[in-house]
Amino acid sequence: MTDNRRFLLRRRPQGEPVAQDFELVTEPKPSIADGQFLIRNHYASLDPAMRGWMDDADSYMPPIPLGAPVRASTIGVVEESRAEGFVPGQWVMGLHAIEDYSVSAAGGFTQPIDPAIVPSVTNYLSLFGAVGMTAYFGLLEVCEPKAGETVLVSGAAGAVGSIVGQLAKIQGCRVVGIAGGAEKCARLVDRYGFDAAIDYRGKDEAALVAAIAKEAPNGVDVIFENVGGIVLDAGLMNLNMHARVGLCGLISEYNSPEPVGARNLWRLIVKRASIRGLLVADYVARFGEGAAKMGEWAAQGRIVVDEHIDDGIEHAFDAFMRLFSGTNQGKMILRIA
Ligand code: NAP
């Protein structure tokens, strides 16, 4: 191939992204300089966080510049190299962009990966990648669940949430998941082993408070929060003394020009509970440790992972928007090559 198809950010989305905020362009395949290597991207990870990177806001990462390809974690194969430690044919993963070819350099985020030691190379974007590590370090180190406690997970049928629930079961907890729709709720119990599932769709805050109280009769000791808004507010109303809330994501607010925010924070005072934000990037140096543990549990059949792979860079926008419509069934991945 001599062309490089690139999925560019043309405009900063106002609220929910629309197709016109992006453009798929074809440019010549890039060349590399000394110290660089060229990656043929095979898969791109589609993550809710990318929505935040599209805004011109102060965050843990600079905004994607207008006219640049949309930043994404990708896995691919080195095609040409003028960098030590990277050879043609080698699989790598790193923070690149939704494009056929990315140029990278040694010493950055890009790391070699070994497809021979995992069931599928895409597992480096799910169980053994940022998603799995968010669940692992976020639950075990930020929320510190103990056997016998009740863990409430929102966004429970998604990439992070489904793994969090399974890890909480391994810790000996009662696990209640919140997800959208009957099908996803059935999957929580039947496939991921949650003790109970709550369908948040069509429920107001009072109904959610009551549904959580019913499924967590002894109260909630840990909330692993992926959604925010009234889902978080309802969880806060069910907290036990000294409960821990791990704030992983607030997807219900990412497209909202005016976030509704958490309105029941006073429950933290009443219950002497804590709330803590978590960012997976803080654990990069320990990914090996987390991945080894995940590998062990997966081999024992104690963790299953689902991936939702859409085909073709020309479908990047529709695939990305699945994250907000909830039509992804597992870790959302785009196949590029
Ligand atoms: P995901 O859960 O696989 O996909 C997103 C899911 O969010 C959708 O399937 C949908 O599920 C749900 N959703 C979308 N809009 C919603 C709304 N308005 N209200 C309620 N639920 C909604 O995505 P993921 O990659 O696992 O990410 C989950 C969360 O973790 C996100 O908030 C993300 O930002 C966060 N995250 C944080 C870190 C970190 O380091 N802090 C790292 C990775 C991910 P339903 O069909 O159930 O509605």
Tab-separated table of C-alpha atoms and ligand atoms in Angstrom:
chain	number	residue	atom	x	y	z
A	1	MET	CA	0.000	0.000	0.000
A	2	THR	CA	1.258	3.493	-0.797
A	3	ASP	CA	-1.694	5.433	0.614
A	4	ASN	CA	-2.421	6.364	4.193
A	5	ARG	CA	-6.114	6.759	5.055
A	6	ARG	CA	-6.491	8.993	8.102
A	7	PHE	CA	-9.581	9.784	10.182
A	8	LEU	CA	-9.161	13.495	10.989
A	9	LEU	CA	-10.794	15.686	13.596
A	10	ARG	CA	-12.062	18.670	11.584
A	11	ARG	CA	-14.205	20.444	14.179
A	12	ARG	CA	-14.599	20.251	17.935
A	13	PRO	CA	-17.901	18.441	18.621
A	14	GLN	CA	-20.556	20.478	20.392
A	15	GLY	CA	-22.344	17.976	22.597
A	16	GLU	CA	-22.828	14.674	20.754
A	17	PRO	CA	-20.329	14.278	17.895
A	18	VAL	CA	-21.725	14.314	14.338
A	19	ALA	CA	-20.138	12.854	11.213
A	20	GLN	CA	-19.244	16.348	9.934
A	21	ASP	CA	-16.846	16.812	12.878
A	22	PHE	CA	-14.545	14.302	11.136
A	23	GLU	CA	-13.117	13.620	7.692
A	24	LEU	CA	-11.521	10.539	6.204
A	25	VAL	CA	-8.672	11.642	3.938
A	26	THR	CA	-6.105	9.790	1.879
A	27	GLU	CA	-2.514	10.983	2.084
A	28	PRO	CA	0.740	9.434	0.889
A	29	LYS	CA	2.291	6.807	3.133
A	30	PRO	CA	4.691	8.672	5.483
A	31	SER	CA	8.441	8.199	5.406
A	32	ILE	CA	10.601	7.818	8.496
A	33	ALA	CA	13.715	9.549	9.818
A	34	ASP	CA	16.574	8.140	11.885
A	35	GLY	CA	15.308	6.826	15.251
A	36	GLN	CA	11.783	6.289	13.888
A	37	PHE	CA	9.763	3.311	12.683
A	38	LEU	CA	6.626	2.934	10.565
A	39	ILE	CA	3.667	0.942	11.894
A	40	ARG	CA	0.931	-0.599	9.763
A	41	ASN	CA	-2.014	-0.288	12.162
A	42	HIS	CA	-4.251	-3.370	12.272
A	43	TYR	CA	-6.658	-2.445	15.103
A	44	ALA	CA	-7.609	0.779	16.882
A	45	SER	CA	-9.123	0.881	20.326
A	46	LEU	CA	-12.247	3.071	20.528
A	47	ASP	CA	-12.540	4.511	24.015
A	48	PRO	CA	-14.967	6.944	25.673
A	49	ALA	CA	-11.940	9.022	26.761
A	50	MET	CA	-11.371	9.988	23.115
A	51	ARG	CA	-14.469	12.183	23.337
A	52	GLY	CA	-12.715	14.265	26.010
A	53	TRP	CA	-9.564	14.542	23.881
A	54	MET	CA	-11.697	16.185	21.161
A	55	ASP	CA	-12.557	19.143	23.430
A	56	ASP	CA	-10.316	22.146	23.865
A	57	ALA	CA	-10.048	21.582	27.610
A	58	ASP	CA	-7.292	21.313	30.181
A	59	SER	CA	-6.941	17.587	30.903
A	60	TYR	CA	-4.367	14.883	31.561
A	61	MET	CA	-3.534	14.933	27.840
A	62	PRO	CA	-3.487	17.790	25.301
A	63	PRO	CA	-6.533	18.095	23.006
A	64	ILE	CA	-6.314	16.444	19.587
A	65	PRO	CA	-5.333	19.337	17.278
A	66	LEU	CA	-7.888	20.226	14.613
A	67	GLY	CA	-6.844	18.671	11.316
A	68	ALA	CA	-4.910	15.866	13.056
A	69	PRO	CA	-5.981	12.220	13.005
A	70	VAL	CA	-8.044	11.095	15.988
A	71	ARG	CA	-5.701	9.809	18.697
A	72	ALA	CA	-6.237	6.167	19.671
A	73	SER	CA	-4.379	3.196	21.082
A	74	THR	CA	-3.537	0.906	18.194
A	75	ILE	CA	-1.849	-2.391	17.575
A	76	GLY	CA	-0.011	-3.091	14.394
A	77	VAL	CA	3.082	-4.420	12.716
A	78	VAL	CA	6.366	-2.584	12.145
A	79	GLU	CA	6.807	-2.216	8.395
A	80	GLU	CA	10.070	-0.241	8.252
A	81	SER	CA	12.476	0.718	10.998
A	82	ARG	CA	15.383	3.078	11.571
A	83	ALA	CA	15.103	2.685	15.341
A	84	GLU	CA	17.023	0.330	17.586
A	85	GLY	CA	14.872	-2.370	19.183
A	86	PHE	CA	12.122	-2.302	16.533
A	87	VAL	CA	12.335	-4.611	13.535
A	88	PRO	CA	10.053	-5.152	10.535
A	89	GLY	CA	7.419	-7.813	11.180
A	90	GLN	CA	7.293	-7.123	14.901
A	91	TRP	CA	3.874	-6.507	16.544
A	92	VAL	CA	3.652	-3.333	18.625
A	93	MET	CA	1.064	-1.392	20.564
A	94	GLY	CA	0.985	2.251	21.554
A	95	LEU	CA	-0.845	5.543	21.514
A	96	HIS	CA	-1.107	6.445	17.824
A	97	ALA	CA	-4.131	7.445	15.735
A	98	ILE	CA	-6.929	6.086	13.562
A	99	GLU	CA	-4.924	5.801	10.344
A	100	ASP	CA	-3.376	3.088	8.207
A	101	TYR	CA	0.201	4.055	9.071
A	102	SER	CA	1.683	5.735	12.134
A	103	VAL	CA	5.234	6.935	12.644
A	104	SER	CA	6.667	6.266	16.084
A	105	ALA	CA	10.027	6.519	17.809
A	106	ALA	CA	11.915	4.451	20.345
A	107	GLY	CA	11.617	5.696	23.914
A	108	GLY	CA	7.924	6.611	23.560
A	109	PHE	CA	4.771	4.746	24.580
A	110	THR	CA	5.043	2.160	21.789
A	111	GLN	CA	5.901	-1.306	23.117
A	112	PRO	CA	6.511	-4.649	21.411
A	113	ILE	CA	3.765	-7.253	22.015
A	114	ASP	CA	3.743	-10.995	21.470
A	115	PRO	CA	0.595	-12.330	19.758
A	116	ALA	CA	1.738	-15.919	20.388
A	117	ILE	CA	1.089	-15.747	24.135
A	118	VAL	CA	-2.516	-14.503	24.003
A	119	PRO	CA	-5.677	-16.083	22.525
A	120	SER	CA	-6.088	-13.110	20.157
A	121	VAL	CA	-3.800	-10.162	19.475
A	122	THR	CA	-6.790	-7.861	20.101
A	123	ASN	CA	-6.684	-8.933	23.768
A	124	TYR	CA	-3.875	-6.373	24.083
A	125	LEU	CA	-6.611	-3.747	23.682
A	126	SER	CA	-8.971	-5.420	26.147
A	127	LEU	CA	-8.004	-7.766	28.961
A	128	PHE	CA	-4.251	-7.113	28.784
A	129	GLY	CA	-4.484	-3.452	27.753
A	130	ALA	CA	-5.639	-0.230	29.360
A	131	VAL	CA	-9.184	-1.534	29.832
A	132	GLY	CA	-8.161	-4.618	31.799
A	133	MET	CA	-5.607	-2.646	33.768
A	134	THR	CA	-8.193	0.043	34.618
A	135	ALA	CA	-10.403	-2.670	36.061
A	136	TYR	CA	-7.541	-4.409	37.866
A	137	PHE	CA	-5.801	-1.452	39.519
A	138	GLY	CA	-8.957	0.647	39.818
A	139	LEU	CA	-10.890	-1.999	41.679
A	140	LEU	CA	-8.156	-3.642	43.713
A	141	GLU	CA	-6.050	-0.608	44.636
A	142	VAL	CA	-8.458	2.321	44.601
A	143	CYS	CA	-11.612	0.591	45.890
A	144	GLU	CA	-9.966	-2.109	48.062
A	145	PRO	CA	-12.893	-4.568	48.122
A	146	LYS	CA	-12.956	-7.170	50.890
A	147	ALA	CA	-14.605	-10.588	50.858
A	148	GLY	CA	-18.236	-10.380	51.911
A	149	GLU	CA	-18.632	-6.740	50.868
A	150	THR	CA	-21.077	-5.519	48.227
A	151	VAL	CA	-19.660	-3.923	45.079
A	152	LEU	CA	-21.863	-1.845	42.751
A	153	VAL	CA	-20.595	-1.429	39.176
A	154	SER	CA	-22.137	0.992	36.664
A	155	GLY	CA	-21.553	0.650	32.927
A	156	ALA	CA	-21.308	-2.962	34.015
A	157	ALA	CA	-21.740	-4.700	30.659
A	158	GLY	CA	-19.021	-2.620	29.010
A	159	ALA	CA	-15.341	-3.253	28.532
A	160	VAL	CA	-14.144	-2.043	31.941
A	161	GLY	CA	-17.307	-2.805	33.921
A	162	SER	CA	-17.608	-6.447	32.854
A	163	ILE	CA	-14.050	-7.128	34.024
A	164	VAL	CA	-14.517	-5.184	37.272
A	165	GLY	CA	-17.522	-7.346	38.139
A	166	GLN	CA	-15.628	-10.573	37.529
A	167	LEU	CA	-12.643	-9.359	39.584
A	168	ALA	CA	-14.973	-8.418	42.442
A	169	LYS	CA	-16.436	-11.950	42.367
A	170	ILE	CA	-12.911	-13.368	42.547
A	171	GLN	CA	-12.417	-11.196	45.672
A	172	GLY	CA	-15.461	-12.879	47.242
A	173	CYS	CA	-17.840	-9.930	47.027
A	174	ARG	CA	-21.540	-9.676	46.247
A	175	VAL	CA	-21.593	-7.877	42.896
A	176	VAL	CA	-24.457	-5.807	41.520
A	177	GLY	CA	-24.196	-4.377	38.009
A	178	ILE	CA	-26.101	-1.556	36.333
A	179	ALA	CA	-26.470	-1.670	32.544
A	180	GLY	CA	-28.821	-0.630	29.756
A	181	GLY	CA	-31.440	-3.141	28.603
A	182	ALA	CA	-32.612	-6.659	29.408
A	183	GLU	CA	-30.090	-8.364	27.138
A	184	LYS	CA	-27.077	-6.740	28.766
A	185	CYS	CA	-28.512	-7.388	32.231
A	186	ALA	CA	-28.937	-11.079	31.429
A	187	ARG	CA	-25.329	-11.163	30.203
A	188	LEU	CA	-24.096	-9.688	33.484
A	189	VAL	CA	-25.521	-12.594	35.447
A	190	ASP	CA	-25.249	-15.467	32.952
A	191	ARG	CA	-21.868	-14.738	31.406
A	192	TYR	CA	-19.949	-12.540	33.854
A	193	GLY	CA	-21.292	-14.083	37.085
A	194	PHE	CA	-22.708	-10.920	38.693
A	195	ASP	CA	-25.107	-11.691	41.550
A	196	ALA	CA	-27.704	-9.220	40.301
A	197	ALA	CA	-28.274	-6.767	37.462
A	198	ILE	CA	-30.280	-3.552	37.276
A	199	ASP	CA	-31.533	-2.069	34.001
A	200	TYR	CA	-31.186	1.702	34.405
A	201	ARG	CA	-33.131	2.566	31.254
A	202	GLY	CA	-36.528	4.134	31.952
A	203	LYS	CA	-35.769	4.553	35.656
A	204	ASP	CA	-35.603	7.880	37.454
A	205	GLU	CA	-33.304	8.429	40.422
A	206	ALA	CA	-35.850	7.266	43.019
A	207	ALA	CA	-36.498	4.039	41.115
A	208	LEU	CA	-32.759	3.425	40.822
A	209	VAL	CA	-32.240	4.039	44.547
A	210	ALA	CA	-34.949	1.476	45.283
A	211	ALA	CA	-33.604	-1.066	42.777
A	212	ILE	CA	-30.085	-0.847	44.254
A	213	ALA	CA	-31.473	-1.175	47.802
A	214	LYS	CA	-33.324	-4.334	46.736
A	215	GLU	CA	-30.270	-5.987	45.148
A	216	ALA	CA	-27.835	-4.772	47.822
A	217	PRO	CA	-29.867	-5.456	50.976
A	218	ASN	CA	-26.811	-4.972	53.205
A	219	GLY	CA	-25.877	-1.672	51.559
A	220	VAL	CA	-23.035	-0.844	49.173
A	221	ASP	CA	-19.395	-0.889	50.321
A	222	VAL	CA	-17.776	-0.098	46.973
A	223	ILE	CA	-19.016	1.784	43.927
A	224	PHE	CA	-16.992	1.415	40.726
A	225	GLU	CA	-18.402	4.355	38.800
A	226	ASN	CA	-18.286	4.490	35.009
A	227	VAL	CA	-21.411	6.526	34.261
A	228	GLY	CA	-22.116	9.445	36.644
A	229	GLY	CA	-25.320	11.497	36.676
A	230	ILE	CA	-28.342	9.959	38.371
A	231	VAL	CA	-26.723	6.515	38.318
A	232	LEU	CA	-23.980	7.776	40.642
A	233	ASP	CA	-26.473	9.780	42.702
A	234	ALA	CA	-28.587	6.661	43.265
A	235	GLY	CA	-25.542	4.629	44.278
A	236	LEU	CA	-24.482	7.297	46.807
A	237	MET	CA	-27.875	6.955	48.530
A	238	ASN	CA	-27.079	3.299	49.280
A	239	LEU	CA	-23.586	3.663	50.748
A	240	ASN	CA	-22.480	1.878	53.896
A	241	MET	CA	-20.213	3.362	56.557
A	242	HIS	CA	-16.632	3.830	55.280
A	243	ALA	CA	-17.598	2.921	51.726
A	244	ARG	CA	-15.188	3.651	48.846
A	245	VAL	CA	-16.264	5.191	45.538
A	246	GLY	CA	-13.778	4.725	42.692
A	247	LEU	CA	-14.486	7.353	40.043
A	248	CYS	CA	-13.405	5.765	36.785
A	249	GLY	CA	-15.625	7.522	34.248
A	250	LEU	CA	-18.708	9.692	33.764
A	251	ILE	CA	-19.827	8.652	30.299
A	252	SER	CA	-23.384	9.958	30.729
A	253	GLU	CA	-21.886	13.456	30.860
A	254	TYR	CA	-19.265	13.347	28.091
A	255	ASN	CA	-21.633	14.716	25.429
A	256	SER	CA	-23.537	16.955	27.755
A	257	PRO	CA	-22.755	20.677	27.466
A	258	GLU	CA	-23.937	21.108	31.048
A	259	PRO	CA	-22.957	18.144	33.221
A	260	VAL	CA	-25.575	17.287	35.832
A	261	GLY	CA	-22.905	16.371	38.374
A	262	ALA	CA	-23.273	14.392	41.552
A	263	ARG	CA	-25.914	15.942	43.794
A	264	ASN	CA	-25.822	13.467	46.677
A	265	LEU	CA	-22.252	13.973	47.832
A	266	TRP	CA	-23.591	14.715	51.325
A	267	ARG	CA	-23.975	10.941	51.728
A	268	LEU	CA	-20.168	10.724	51.837
A	269	ILE	CA	-20.230	12.857	54.982
A	270	VAL	CA	-23.023	10.879	56.609
A	271	LYS	CA	-21.229	7.589	55.882
A	272	ARG	CA	-17.637	8.834	56.315
A	273	ALA	CA	-17.088	7.445	52.843
A	274	SER	CA	-14.407	8.389	50.331
A	275	ILE	CA	-14.452	9.136	46.632
A	276	ARG	CA	-11.292	8.956	44.525
A	277	GLY	CA	-10.605	9.529	40.875
A	278	LEU	CA	-8.457	6.976	39.084
A	279	LEU	CA	-6.431	7.181	35.899
A	280	VAL	CA	-5.018	4.040	34.344
A	281	ALA	CA	-1.970	5.933	33.037
A	282	ASP	CA	-0.674	6.046	36.624
A	283	TYR	CA	-0.189	2.272	36.539
A	284	VAL	CA	1.644	1.868	33.217
A	285	ALA	CA	4.854	0.763	34.931
A	286	ARG	CA	2.894	-2.042	36.630
A	287	PHE	CA	0.914	-3.299	33.613
A	288	GLY	CA	3.095	-6.435	33.480
A	289	GLU	CA	2.077	-7.362	37.008
A	290	GLY	CA	-1.627	-6.801	36.291
A	291	ALA	CA	-1.511	-8.626	32.957
A	292	ALA	CA	0.186	-11.665	34.526
A	293	LYS	CA	-2.590	-11.937	37.125
A	294	MET	CA	-5.299	-11.467	34.462
A	295	GLY	CA	-3.656	-14.152	32.331
A	296	GLU	CA	-3.750	-16.584	35.254
A	297	TRP	CA	-7.446	-15.982	35.939
A	298	ALA	CA	-8.331	-16.119	32.241
A	299	ALA	CA	-6.497	-19.454	31.861
A	300	GLN	CA	-8.460	-20.799	34.838
A	301	GLY	CA	-11.710	-19.700	33.152
A	302	ARG	CA	-12.441	-17.239	35.952
A	303	ILE	CA	-12.466	-14.204	33.640
A	304	VAL	CA	-14.017	-13.959	30.213
A	305	VAL	CA	-13.641	-11.015	27.887
A	306	ASP	CA	-15.855	-9.821	25.043
A	307	GLU	CA	-14.691	-7.693	22.151
A	308	HIS	CA	-16.889	-5.884	19.648
A	309	ILE	CA	-14.881	-5.512	16.447
A	310	ASP	CA	-16.223	-3.339	13.611
A	311	ASP	CA	-14.531	-3.548	10.248
A	312	GLY	CA	-13.052	-0.745	8.193
A	313	ILE	CA	-11.618	2.699	8.854
A	314	GLU	CA	-14.520	4.119	6.809
A	315	HIS	CA	-16.806	3.069	9.678
A	316	ALA	CA	-14.732	4.790	12.375
A	317	PHE	CA	-17.407	7.358	13.232
A	318	ASP	CA	-20.291	4.880	13.526
A	319	ALA	CA	-18.152	2.479	15.521
A	320	PHE	CA	-17.053	5.237	17.915
A	321	MET	CA	-20.640	6.371	18.455
A	322	ARG	CA	-21.646	2.876	19.614
A	323	LEU	CA	-20.006	3.775	22.925
A	324	PHE	CA	-22.663	6.436	23.497
A	325	SER	CA	-25.672	4.560	22.118
A	326	GLY	CA	-24.663	1.463	24.068
A	327	THR	CA	-24.745	-0.765	20.974
A	328	ASN	CA	-21.255	-2.146	21.671
A	329	GLN	CA	-21.216	-5.631	23.151
A	330	GLY	CA	-17.802	-5.611	24.826
A	331	LYS	CA	-14.554	-3.774	24.189
A	332	MET	CA	-15.059	-1.557	21.126
A	333	ILE	CA	-12.333	-2.123	18.521
A	334	LEU	CA	-12.000	-0.969	14.916
A	335	ARG	CA	-10.212	-3.237	12.436
A	336	ILE	CA	-8.150	-1.071	10.101
A	337	ALA	CA	-6.062	-3.564	8.131
B	1	NAP	P1	-17.853	0.616	27.444
B	1	NAP	O1	-18.458	0.493	28.816
B	1	NAP	O2	-17.448	-0.612	26.753
B	1	NAP	O3	-18.857	1.379	26.484
B	1	NAP	C1	-19.555	2.488	26.913
B	1	NAP	C2	-20.899	2.084	27.577
B	1	NAP	O4	-21.356	3.154	28.362
B	1	NAP	C3	-22.001	1.855	26.566
B	1	NAP	O5	-22.001	0.554	26.034
B	1	NAP	C4	-23.258	2.140	27.381
B	1	NAP	O6	-23.682	0.943	28.018
B	1	NAP	C5	-22.754	3.082	28.482
B	1	NAP	N1	-23.326	4.420	28.296
B	1	NAP	C6	-23.170	5.252	27.253
B	1	NAP	N2	-23.859	6.382	27.433
B	1	NAP	C7	-24.493	6.254	28.639
B	1	NAP	C8	-25.375	7.089	29.391
B	1	NAP	N3	-25.739	8.295	28.942
B	1	NAP	N4	-25.837	6.628	30.590
B	1	NAP	C9	-25.462	5.412	31.040
B	1	NAP	N5	-24.621	4.572	30.380
B	1	NAP	C10	-24.150	4.991	29.184
B	1	NAP	O7	-16.636	1.619	27.573
B	1	NAP	P2	-15.349	1.430	28.492
B	1	NAP	O8	-14.160	1.603	27.655
B	1	NAP	O9	-15.495	0.213	29.320
B	1	NAP	O10	-15.438	2.712	29.452
B	1	NAP	C11	-16.330	2.719	30.549
B	1	NAP	C12	-16.036	3.945	31.407
B	1	NAP	O11	-14.727	3.836	31.965
B	1	NAP	C13	-16.070	5.268	30.656
B	1	NAP	O12	-16.652	6.253	31.491
B	1	NAP	C14	-14.611	5.573	30.434
B	1	NAP	O13	-14.356	6.949	30.276
B	1	NAP	C15	-14.011	5.020	31.706
B	1	NAP	N6	-12.573	4.688	31.633
B	1	NAP	C16	-11.753	5.325	32.502
B	1	NAP	C17	-10.416	5.019	32.535
B	1	NAP	C18	-9.542	5.717	33.543
B	1	NAP	O14	-8.320	5.558	33.503
B	1	NAP	N7	-10.141	6.488	34.441
B	1	NAP	C19	-9.889	4.065	31.650
B	1	NAP	C20	-10.765	3.409	30.759
B	1	NAP	C21	-12.121	3.730	30.773
B	1	NAP	P3	-25.256	0.698	28.367
B	1	NAP	O15	-25.835	0.030	27.160
B	1	NAP	O16	-25.203	-0.145	29.569
B	1	NAP	O17	-25.859	2.060	28.570
